[in-house]
Amino acid sequence: MQIRREKDTYTLYKERTVIGTARLAEGAVWVEIDPAWQRRGYGSYLLKELLRENGGLDPKAETRFTAPLPADEAARALAAKFDFQPAGDRLLRRRVPDLSAVGFCHEFLAAHLAPGGFYIDATCGNGHDTEFLCRLAGPSGLVLGLDIQPRAVEATNARLQAAGLGHVGRAVLHDHARLGELAAPGSADCVLFNFGWLPGAAHDVHSTAAGSLPALQAALELLKPRGVLAAVLYSGQVIGDSEKQAALAFFRSLPLTKYTVLVCEFANWADTAPLPCFILKK
């Protein structure tokens, strides 16, 4: 089978024979399979490719597609298979991103931080969190990212430049264990940690308790009153759980008179699921 695309029209070929077509226009989907080739999975294949190429199968993206209300049972079954639901005289497929520990962390920070602040991404990785913080900080704010891997720093600065955020944030090559060298005590509105390893890189280079505990302590000293420390903790077969357990012990030892600590557990996820944590400085 082969799919050829011309603008917003997708044509499905079986050898050299056209057996189906699909169109996408302004979020509306239309699919038709030659009757001789129906009920063989070709409609599913074509619709899946159309959705995939237009972000409709991305669990991290919010999407909305509509389609004509089909008359025959087979077409309705195909639409239902891809979560299209009746909505008046149309079908509607709406998807919101699956909840993740990082996504939850972003939502929490967006609700608690104001534009114009000084934010630190202490483990910038490929720059997704740094970009997020830059958008929160806005043009009057400042974001500093850091990482021990040159590849991560380069990727983050390239991402910020491509997004037009180079005037708000930048990344530097630095060990988060020595975070206190980069800013004055009481100067930061937020410090964000996303521990683990650099996405897309070898897993043998990852954060450890030896460096992360001093970094967390330094971050608390950098925070302003009412500032927020956010950390996503990881465990698993490769990295074990020593860093996660050490960080949790550190969080639980903090005095209630100075800090409010939140550990947000996903109760029906695996024990190794990422764990978002927040410290609110009083």
mmCIF file of C-alpha atoms in Angstrom:
data_model
loop_
_atom_site.group_PDB
_atom_site.id
_atom_site.type_symbol
_atom_site.label_atom_id
_atom_site.label_comp_id
_atom_site.label_asym_id
_atom_site.label_seq_id
_atom_site.Cartn_x
_atom_site.Cartn_y
_atom_site.Cartn_z
ATOM 1 C CA MET A 1 0.000 0.000 0.000
ATOM 2 C CA GLN A 2 1.030 3.563 -0.576
ATOM 3 C CA ILE A 3 -0.409 6.930 0.402
ATOM 4 C CA ARG A 4 0.218 9.954 -1.751
ATOM 5 C CA ARG A 5 -0.559 13.411 -0.492
ATOM 6 C CA GLU A 6 -1.385 16.444 -2.570
ATOM 7 C CA LYS A 7 -2.127 19.483 -0.428
ATOM 8 C CA ASP A 8 -4.901 18.314 1.940
ATOM 9 C CA THR A 9 -5.954 15.260 -0.074
ATOM 10 C CA TYR A 10 -4.627 11.772 0.728
ATOM 11 C CA THR A 11 -4.937 8.997 -1.852
ATOM 12 C CA LEU A 12 -4.507 5.348 -0.892
ATOM 13 C CA TYR A 13 -3.143 2.977 -3.539
ATOM 14 C CA LYS A 14 -3.190 -0.815 -3.570
ATOM 15 C CA GLU A 15 -0.399 -1.470 -6.041
ATOM 16 C CA ARG A 16 -1.484 0.975 -8.792
ATOM 17 C CA THR A 17 -5.189 1.023 -7.992
ATOM 18 C CA VAL A 18 -6.799 3.868 -6.068
ATOM 19 C CA ILE A 19 -8.865 2.283 -3.314
ATOM 20 C CA GLY A 20 -9.504 5.234 -1.007
ATOM 21 C CA THR A 21 -9.207 8.963 -0.492
ATOM 22 C CA ALA A 22 -9.293 11.291 2.471
ATOM 23 C CA ARG A 23 -9.375 15.044 2.845
ATOM 24 C CA LEU A 24 -8.675 17.435 5.682
ATOM 25 C CA ALA A 25 -9.959 21.000 5.499
ATOM 26 C CA GLU A 26 -10.169 23.404 8.452
ATOM 27 C CA GLY A 27 -10.240 20.564 10.947
ATOM 28 C CA ALA A 28 -12.942 18.628 9.076
ATOM 29 C CA VAL A 29 -12.193 15.044 8.037
ATOM 30 C CA TRP A 30 -13.664 13.162 5.088
ATOM 31 C CA VAL A 31 -12.741 9.545 4.261
ATOM 32 C CA GLU A 32 -14.035 7.245 1.507
ATOM 33 C CA ILE A 33 -12.981 3.694 0.637
ATOM 34 C CA ASP A 34 -13.983 1.945 -2.591
ATOM 35 C CA PRO A 35 -16.857 -0.449 -1.699
ATOM 36 C CA ALA A 36 -14.903 -3.382 -3.107
ATOM 37 C CA TRP A 37 -12.166 -2.755 -0.527
ATOM 38 C CA GLN A 38 -14.247 -1.918 2.518
ATOM 39 C CA ARG A 39 -14.176 -3.883 5.793
ATOM 40 C CA ARG A 40 -10.530 -4.863 5.287
ATOM 41 C CA GLY A 41 -8.865 -2.257 7.504
ATOM 42 C CA TYR A 42 -7.975 0.190 4.728
ATOM 43 C CA GLY A 43 -10.238 2.915 6.108
ATOM 44 C CA SER A 44 -8.593 2.601 9.514
ATOM 45 C CA TYR A 45 -5.156 2.743 7.957
ATOM 46 C CA LEU A 46 -5.955 5.850 5.915
ATOM 47 C CA LEU A 47 -7.684 7.695 8.738
ATOM 48 C CA LYS A 48 -4.871 6.871 11.135
ATOM 49 C CA GLU A 49 -2.271 8.275 8.738
ATOM 50 C CA LEU A 50 -4.308 11.431 8.214
ATOM 51 C CA LEU A 51 -4.630 12.002 11.953
ATOM 52 C CA ARG A 52 -0.999 11.116 12.605
ATOM 53 C CA GLU A 53 0.351 13.586 10.044
ATOM 54 C CA ASN A 54 -1.864 16.345 11.411
ATOM 55 C CA GLY A 55 -1.129 15.875 15.090
ATOM 56 C CA GLY A 56 -4.318 13.983 15.863
ATOM 57 C CA LEU A 57 -2.506 11.041 17.471
ATOM 58 C CA ASP A 58 -0.004 13.065 19.474
ATOM 59 C CA PRO A 59 -0.753 12.462 23.184
ATOM 60 C CA LYS A 60 0.993 15.736 24.066
ATOM 61 C CA ALA A 61 -1.069 17.941 21.753
ATOM 62 C CA GLU A 62 -4.633 19.232 22.014
ATOM 63 C CA THR A 63 -6.603 18.538 18.827
ATOM 64 C CA ARG A 64 -10.112 18.980 17.478
ATOM 65 C CA PHE A 65 -11.453 17.354 14.303
ATOM 66 C CA THR A 66 -14.963 17.193 12.880
ATOM 67 C CA ALA A 67 -16.422 14.900 10.216
ATOM 68 C CA PRO A 68 -19.726 14.427 8.377
ATOM 69 C CA LEU A 69 -22.210 12.192 10.173
ATOM 70 C CA PRO A 70 -21.958 8.917 8.179
ATOM 71 C CA ALA A 71 -25.079 7.149 7.034
ATOM 72 C CA ASP A 72 -23.862 3.556 7.021
ATOM 73 C CA GLU A 73 -22.982 1.418 10.011
ATOM 74 C CA ALA A 74 -19.438 0.553 8.873
ATOM 75 C CA ALA A 75 -18.454 4.221 8.567
ATOM 76 C CA ARG A 76 -19.904 4.976 11.989
ATOM 77 C CA ALA A 77 -17.930 2.082 13.478
ATOM 78 C CA LEU A 78 -14.741 3.383 11.884
ATOM 79 C CA ALA A 79 -15.356 6.863 13.281
ATOM 80 C CA ALA A 80 -16.071 5.475 16.755
ATOM 81 C CA LYS A 81 -12.835 3.465 16.627
ATOM 82 C CA PHE A 82 -10.957 6.778 16.461
ATOM 83 C CA ASP A 83 -13.044 8.436 19.189
ATOM 84 C CA PHE A 84 -15.315 10.500 16.953
ATOM 85 C CA GLN A 85 -18.561 11.136 18.820
ATOM 86 C CA PRO A 86 -21.924 12.457 17.556
ATOM 87 C CA ALA A 87 -22.309 16.204 18.054
ATOM 88 C CA GLY A 88 -25.511 17.459 16.457
ATOM 89 C CA ASP A 89 -25.393 16.755 12.745
ATOM 90 C CA ARG A 90 -21.621 16.130 12.800
ATOM 91 C CA LEU A 91 -19.029 13.909 14.395
ATOM 92 C CA LEU A 92 -16.495 15.458 16.743
ATOM 93 C CA ARG A 93 -13.139 14.169 17.920
ATOM 94 C CA ARG A 94 -11.632 16.254 20.694
ATOM 95 C CA ARG A 95 -8.477 15.240 22.496
ATOM 96 C CA VAL A 96 -6.669 16.942 25.345
ATOM 97 C CA PRO A 97 -3.091 15.988 26.258
ATOM 98 C CA ASP A 98 -2.660 13.068 28.620
ATOM 99 C CA LEU A 99 -1.706 14.184 32.105
ATOM 100 C CA SER A 100 1.996 13.769 32.873
ATOM 101 C CA ALA A 101 4.161 14.644 35.836
ATOM 102 C CA VAL A 102 5.923 17.378 33.849
ATOM 103 C CA GLY A 103 2.637 18.688 32.464
ATOM 104 C CA PHE A 104 1.164 18.799 35.952
ATOM 105 C CA CYS A 105 4.253 20.640 37.153
ATOM 106 C CA HIS A 106 3.835 23.223 34.391
ATOM 107 C CA GLU A 107 0.170 23.735 35.252
ATOM 108 C CA PHE A 108 1.016 24.242 38.917
ATOM 109 C CA LEU A 109 3.724 26.799 38.150
ATOM 110 C CA ALA A 110 1.534 28.655 35.657
ATOM 111 C CA ALA A 111 -1.058 29.066 38.400
ATOM 112 C CA HIS A 112 1.448 30.312 40.998
ATOM 113 C CA LEU A 113 3.970 32.443 39.090
ATOM 114 C CA ALA A 114 3.521 35.959 37.761
ATOM 115 C CA PRO A 115 5.173 37.518 34.695
ATOM 116 C CA GLY A 116 8.322 39.521 35.245
ATOM 117 C CA GLY A 117 9.992 37.130 37.665
ATOM 118 C CA PHE A 118 13.425 35.519 37.776
ATOM 119 C CA TYR A 119 13.163 31.798 37.103
ATOM 120 C CA ILE A 120 15.884 29.138 37.062
ATOM 121 C CA ASP A 121 15.783 25.855 35.161
ATOM 122 C CA ALA A 122 18.447 23.890 37.025
ATOM 123 C CA THR A 123 18.356 20.882 34.648
ATOM 124 C CA CYS A 124 17.583 22.389 31.251
ATOM 125 C CA GLY A 125 17.979 19.251 29.106
ATOM 126 C CA ASN A 126 16.680 19.973 25.607
ATOM 127 C CA GLY A 127 15.117 23.240 26.705
ATOM 128 C CA HIS A 128 11.407 22.422 26.905
ATOM 129 C CA ASP A 129 11.129 23.511 30.538
ATOM 130 C CA THR A 130 13.320 26.554 29.900
ATOM 131 C CA GLU A 131 11.071 27.649 27.050
ATOM 132 C CA PHE A 132 8.032 27.141 29.267
ATOM 133 C CA LEU A 133 9.563 29.330 31.979
ATOM 134 C CA CYS A 134 10.458 32.018 29.433
ATOM 135 C CA ARG A 135 6.864 32.207 28.277
ATOM 136 C CA LEU A 136 5.744 32.520 31.895
ATOM 137 C CA ALA A 137 8.335 35.179 32.675
ATOM 138 C CA GLY A 138 7.412 37.280 29.650
ATOM 139 C CA PRO A 139 9.518 40.057 28.125
ATOM 140 C CA SER A 140 10.049 41.757 31.486
ATOM 141 C CA GLY A 141 11.289 38.572 33.171
ATOM 142 C CA LEU A 142 14.546 36.640 33.175
ATOM 143 C CA VAL A 143 15.208 32.893 32.916
ATOM 144 C CA LEU A 144 18.509 31.129 33.516
ATOM 145 C CA GLY A 145 19.010 27.518 32.450
ATOM 146 C CA LEU A 146 21.957 25.282 33.248
ATOM 147 C CA ASP A 147 23.148 21.768 32.522
ATOM 148 C CA ILE A 148 26.391 19.790 32.788
ATOM 149 C CA GLN A 149 26.198 18.563 29.171
ATOM 150 C CA PRO A 150 27.246 20.915 26.350
ATOM 151 C CA ARG A 151 24.729 19.245 24.040
ATOM 152 C CA ALA A 152 21.902 20.221 26.397
ATOM 153 C CA VAL A 153 23.040 23.848 26.683
ATOM 154 C CA GLU A 154 23.372 24.186 22.912
ATOM 155 C CA ALA A 155 19.955 22.621 22.310
ATOM 156 C CA THR A 156 18.312 24.884 24.874
ATOM 157 C CA ASN A 157 19.803 28.102 23.512
ATOM 158 C CA ALA A 158 18.897 27.063 19.959
ATOM 159 C CA ARG A 159 15.317 26.377 21.064
ATOM 160 C CA LEU A 160 15.019 29.754 22.769
ATOM 161 C CA GLN A 161 16.391 31.591 19.739
ATOM 162 C CA ALA A 162 14.048 29.742 17.377
ATOM 163 C CA ALA A 163 11.096 30.630 19.615
ATOM 164 C CA GLY A 164 12.093 34.308 19.773
ATOM 165 C CA LEU A 165 12.832 34.039 23.493
ATOM 166 C CA GLY A 166 16.575 34.615 23.468
ATOM 167 C CA HIS A 167 16.075 38.031 25.073
ATOM 168 C CA VAL A 168 14.279 36.422 28.029
ATOM 169 C CA GLY A 169 16.379 33.352 28.771
ATOM 170 C CA ARG A 170 19.718 31.680 28.181
ATOM 171 C CA ALA A 171 21.435 28.465 29.211
ATOM 172 C CA VAL A 172 24.951 28.053 30.590
ATOM 173 C CA LEU A 173 27.229 25.071 31.150
ATOM 174 C CA HIS A 174 27.215 24.537 34.903
ATOM 175 C CA ASP A 175 26.716 21.832 37.514
ATOM 176 C CA HIS A 176 23.427 22.212 39.401
ATOM 177 C CA ALA A 177 25.226 21.033 42.548
ATOM 178 C CA ARG A 178 26.934 24.463 42.464
ATOM 179 C CA LEU A 179 23.740 26.357 41.705
ATOM 180 C CA GLY A 180 24.443 28.884 44.449
ATOM 181 C CA GLU A 181 27.319 30.333 42.401
ATOM 182 C CA LEU A 182 24.958 31.669 39.725
ATOM 183 C CA ALA A 183 22.559 33.917 41.662
ATOM 184 C CA ALA A 184 22.249 35.834 44.894
ATOM 185 C CA PRO A 185 20.372 34.423 47.872
ATOM 186 C CA GLY A 186 16.714 35.442 47.914
ATOM 187 C CA SER A 187 16.716 36.490 44.248
ATOM 188 C CA ALA A 188 14.711 33.764 42.460
ATOM 189 C CA ASP A 189 10.951 33.429 42.168
ATOM 190 C CA CYS A 190 11.182 29.814 41.009
ATOM 191 C CA VAL A 191 13.738 27.031 40.640
ATOM 192 C CA LEU A 192 12.740 24.038 38.546
ATOM 193 C CA PHE A 193 14.380 20.599 38.492
ATOM 194 C CA ASN A 194 13.533 17.809 36.074
ATOM 195 C CA PHE A 195 15.920 15.111 37.242
ATOM 196 C CA GLY A 196 16.957 11.976 35.351
ATOM 197 C CA TRP A 197 18.814 11.959 32.046
ATOM 198 C CA LEU A 198 18.939 14.059 28.906
ATOM 199 C CA PRO A 199 16.072 12.923 26.636
ATOM 200 C CA GLY A 200 17.470 11.270 23.530
ATOM 201 C CA ALA A 201 20.908 10.699 25.067
ATOM 202 C CA ALA A 202 22.489 7.666 26.710
ATOM 203 C CA HIS A 203 21.016 6.824 30.089
ATOM 204 C CA ASP A 204 24.374 6.247 31.737
ATOM 205 C CA VAL A 205 24.668 10.005 32.351
ATOM 206 C CA HIS A 206 21.977 11.014 34.818
ATOM 207 C CA SER A 207 21.489 13.048 37.950
ATOM 208 C CA THR A 208 22.348 11.468 41.307
ATOM 209 C CA ALA A 209 21.677 12.193 44.957
ATOM 210 C CA ALA A 210 25.279 13.340 45.435
ATOM 211 C CA GLY A 211 24.706 16.335 43.201
ATOM 212 C CA SER A 212 20.964 16.804 43.528
ATOM 213 C CA LEU A 213 20.769 17.231 47.318
ATOM 214 C CA PRO A 214 23.248 20.152 47.377
ATOM 215 C CA ALA A 215 21.358 21.627 44.427
ATOM 216 C CA LEU A 216 18.021 21.439 46.233
ATOM 217 C CA GLN A 217 19.518 23.065 49.331
ATOM 218 C CA ALA A 218 21.054 25.837 47.212
ATOM 219 C CA ALA A 219 17.765 26.370 45.413
ATOM 220 C CA LEU A 220 15.942 26.973 48.702
ATOM 221 C CA GLU A 221 18.523 29.593 49.639
ATOM 222 C CA LEU A 222 18.073 31.317 46.265
ATOM 223 C CA LEU A 223 14.291 31.527 46.563
ATOM 224 C CA LYS A 224 12.521 34.691 47.568
ATOM 225 C CA PRO A 225 9.834 34.487 50.246
ATOM 226 C CA ARG A 226 6.737 32.954 48.564
ATOM 227 C CA GLY A 227 8.997 31.499 45.887
ATOM 228 C CA VAL A 228 8.443 28.014 44.486
ATOM 229 C CA LEU A 229 10.805 25.080 44.040
ATOM 230 C CA ALA A 230 9.475 22.401 41.686
ATOM 231 C CA ALA A 231 11.115 19.025 41.121
ATOM 232 C CA VAL A 232 10.147 15.954 39.125
ATOM 233 C CA LEU A 233 11.749 12.837 40.600
ATOM 234 C CA TYR A 234 12.431 9.607 38.703
ATOM 235 C CA SER A 235 13.299 6.020 39.489
ATOM 236 C CA GLY A 236 13.613 2.845 37.471
ATOM 237 C CA GLN A 237 15.757 -0.075 36.454
ATOM 238 C CA VAL A 238 18.560 2.067 35.004
ATOM 239 C CA ILE A 239 18.882 4.789 37.640
ATOM 240 C CA GLY A 240 17.452 2.975 40.657
ATOM 241 C CA ASP A 241 15.608 4.986 43.302
ATOM 242 C CA SER A 242 18.391 6.302 45.546
ATOM 243 C CA GLU A 243 18.087 9.887 44.237
ATOM 244 C CA LYS A 244 14.307 9.827 44.533
ATOM 245 C CA GLN A 245 14.364 8.484 48.096
ATOM 246 C CA ALA A 246 17.101 10.914 49.162
ATOM 247 C CA ALA A 247 15.158 13.863 47.754
ATOM 248 C CA LEU A 248 11.962 12.741 49.492
ATOM 249 C CA ALA A 249 13.806 12.411 52.799
ATOM 250 C CA PHE A 250 15.208 15.905 52.315
ATOM 251 C CA PHE A 251 11.753 17.321 51.583
ATOM 252 C CA ARG A 252 10.238 15.671 54.648
ATOM 253 C CA SER A 253 12.973 17.068 56.888
ATOM 254 C CA LEU A 254 12.202 20.695 56.025
ATOM 255 C CA PRO A 255 10.691 22.719 58.901
ATOM 256 C CA LEU A 256 7.002 23.560 58.534
ATOM 257 C CA THR A 257 7.703 27.034 59.919
ATOM 258 C CA LYS A 258 9.673 27.880 56.773
ATOM 259 C CA TYR A 259 8.277 25.681 53.992
ATOM 260 C CA THR A 260 5.161 23.973 52.735
ATOM 261 C CA VAL A 261 6.049 20.747 50.903
ATOM 262 C CA LEU A 262 3.796 18.950 48.437
ATOM 263 C CA VAL A 263 4.566 15.461 47.106
ATOM 264 C CA CYS A 264 1.997 14.677 44.411
ATOM 265 C CA GLU A 265 1.682 10.927 43.977
ATOM 266 C CA PHE A 266 -0.280 9.335 41.120
ATOM 267 C CA ALA A 267 -1.934 6.665 43.244
ATOM 268 C CA ASN A 268 -2.854 4.253 40.447
ATOM 269 C CA TRP A 269 0.398 4.582 38.470
ATOM 270 C CA ALA A 270 3.432 2.341 38.868
ATOM 271 C CA ASP A 271 5.797 2.928 41.799
ATOM 272 C CA THR A 272 8.440 4.023 39.298
ATOM 273 C CA ALA A 273 6.222 6.741 37.784
ATOM 274 C CA PRO A 274 7.665 10.289 37.794
ATOM 275 C CA LEU A 275 6.816 12.148 40.975
ATOM 276 C CA PRO A 276 6.128 15.920 40.910
ATOM 277 C CA CYS A 277 7.061 17.754 44.114
ATOM 278 C CA PHE A 278 6.731 21.398 45.174
ATOM 279 C CA ILE A 279 8.205 23.469 47.976
ATOM 280 C CA LEU A 280 6.585 26.799 48.792
ATOM 281 C CA LYS A 281 8.852 29.085 50.766
ATOM 282 C CA LYS A 282 7.104 31.083 53.480
#
